Short mmCIF file of C-alpha atoms in Angstrom, two decimals:
data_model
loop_
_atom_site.label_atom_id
_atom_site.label_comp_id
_atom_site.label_asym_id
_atom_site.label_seq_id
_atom_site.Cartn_x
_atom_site.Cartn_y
_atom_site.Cartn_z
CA UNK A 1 156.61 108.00 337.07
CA UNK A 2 157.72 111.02 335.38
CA UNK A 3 156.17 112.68 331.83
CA UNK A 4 156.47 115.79 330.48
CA UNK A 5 154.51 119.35 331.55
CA UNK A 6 152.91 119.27 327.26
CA UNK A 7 151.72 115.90 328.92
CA UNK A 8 149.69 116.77 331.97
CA UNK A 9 145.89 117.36 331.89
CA UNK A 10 144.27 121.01 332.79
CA UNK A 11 143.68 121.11 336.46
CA UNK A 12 146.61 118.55 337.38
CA UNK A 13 149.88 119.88 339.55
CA UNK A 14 153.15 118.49 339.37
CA UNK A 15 156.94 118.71 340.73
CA UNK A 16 159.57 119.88 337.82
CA UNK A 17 162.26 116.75 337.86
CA UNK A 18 164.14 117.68 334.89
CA UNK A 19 164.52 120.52 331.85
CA UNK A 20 166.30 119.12 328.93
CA UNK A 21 168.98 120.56 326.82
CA UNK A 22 171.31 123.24 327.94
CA UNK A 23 170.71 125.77 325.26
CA UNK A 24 168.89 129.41 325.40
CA UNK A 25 165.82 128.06 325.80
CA UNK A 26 165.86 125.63 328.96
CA UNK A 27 168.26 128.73 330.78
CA UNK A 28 164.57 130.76 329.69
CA UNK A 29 162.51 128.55 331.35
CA UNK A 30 164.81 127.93 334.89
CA UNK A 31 164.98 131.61 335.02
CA UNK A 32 161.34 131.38 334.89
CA UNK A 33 161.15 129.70 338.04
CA UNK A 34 160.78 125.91 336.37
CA UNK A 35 163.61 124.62 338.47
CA UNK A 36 164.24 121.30 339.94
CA UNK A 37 160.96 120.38 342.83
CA UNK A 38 158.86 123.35 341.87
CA UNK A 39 154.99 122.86 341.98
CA UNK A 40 153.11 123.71 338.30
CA UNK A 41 149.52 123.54 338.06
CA UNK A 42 147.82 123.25 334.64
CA UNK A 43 145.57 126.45 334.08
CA UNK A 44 144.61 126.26 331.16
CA UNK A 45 145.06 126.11 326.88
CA UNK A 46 144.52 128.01 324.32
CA UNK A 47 142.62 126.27 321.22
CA UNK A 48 144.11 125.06 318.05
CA UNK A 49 147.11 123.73 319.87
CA UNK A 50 148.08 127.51 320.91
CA UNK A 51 150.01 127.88 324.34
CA UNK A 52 149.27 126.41 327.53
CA UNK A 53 148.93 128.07 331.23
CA UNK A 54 150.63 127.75 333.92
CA UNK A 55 150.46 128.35 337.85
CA UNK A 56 153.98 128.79 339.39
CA UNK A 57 155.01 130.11 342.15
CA UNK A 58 151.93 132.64 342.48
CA UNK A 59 152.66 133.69 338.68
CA UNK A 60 151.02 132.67 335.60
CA UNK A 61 153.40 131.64 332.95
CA UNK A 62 152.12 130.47 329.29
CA UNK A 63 154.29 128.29 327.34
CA UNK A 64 153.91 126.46 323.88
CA UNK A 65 153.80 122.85 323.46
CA UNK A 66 157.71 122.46 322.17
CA UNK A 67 158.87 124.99 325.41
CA UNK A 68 156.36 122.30 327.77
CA UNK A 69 157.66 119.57 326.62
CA UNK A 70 160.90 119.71 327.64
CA UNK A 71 160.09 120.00 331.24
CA UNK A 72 160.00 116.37 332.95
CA UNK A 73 157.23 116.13 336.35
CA UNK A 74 156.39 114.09 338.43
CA UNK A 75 152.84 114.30 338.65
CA UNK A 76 151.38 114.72 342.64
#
């Protein structure tokens, strides 16, 4: 069962399956470490729909919903 990272609940961790698109903006977020079997944990969001945080690797990355949601997991 796969969904997307704008998908998963605060406090959840999931494997990256799949980034969609090949344009600037999915080459951002695999250079970001959001590559195929990487663990992201849901940190946190900011209100009002503002960007969301995320634990990879040992780094903290924030990402809006449209960035989040086109990176398929796999939740664990």
């Amino acid at each position: 069962m796969t969904t997307t990272l704008d998908q998963l609940p605060i406090g959840n961790t999931a494997r990256v399956a799949q980034i969609s698109g090949d344009d600037g903006v999915s080459i951002r977020l695999m250079e970001m470490g959001l590559i195929d079997g990487v663990a992201v944990k849901v940190v946190g969001a900011a209100p009002f729909g503002g960007p969301r945080e995320y634990l990879v690797r040992g780094f903290r990355l924030s990402l809006r919903s449209s960035e989040a949601s086109r990176v398929a997991v796999a939740p664990l």
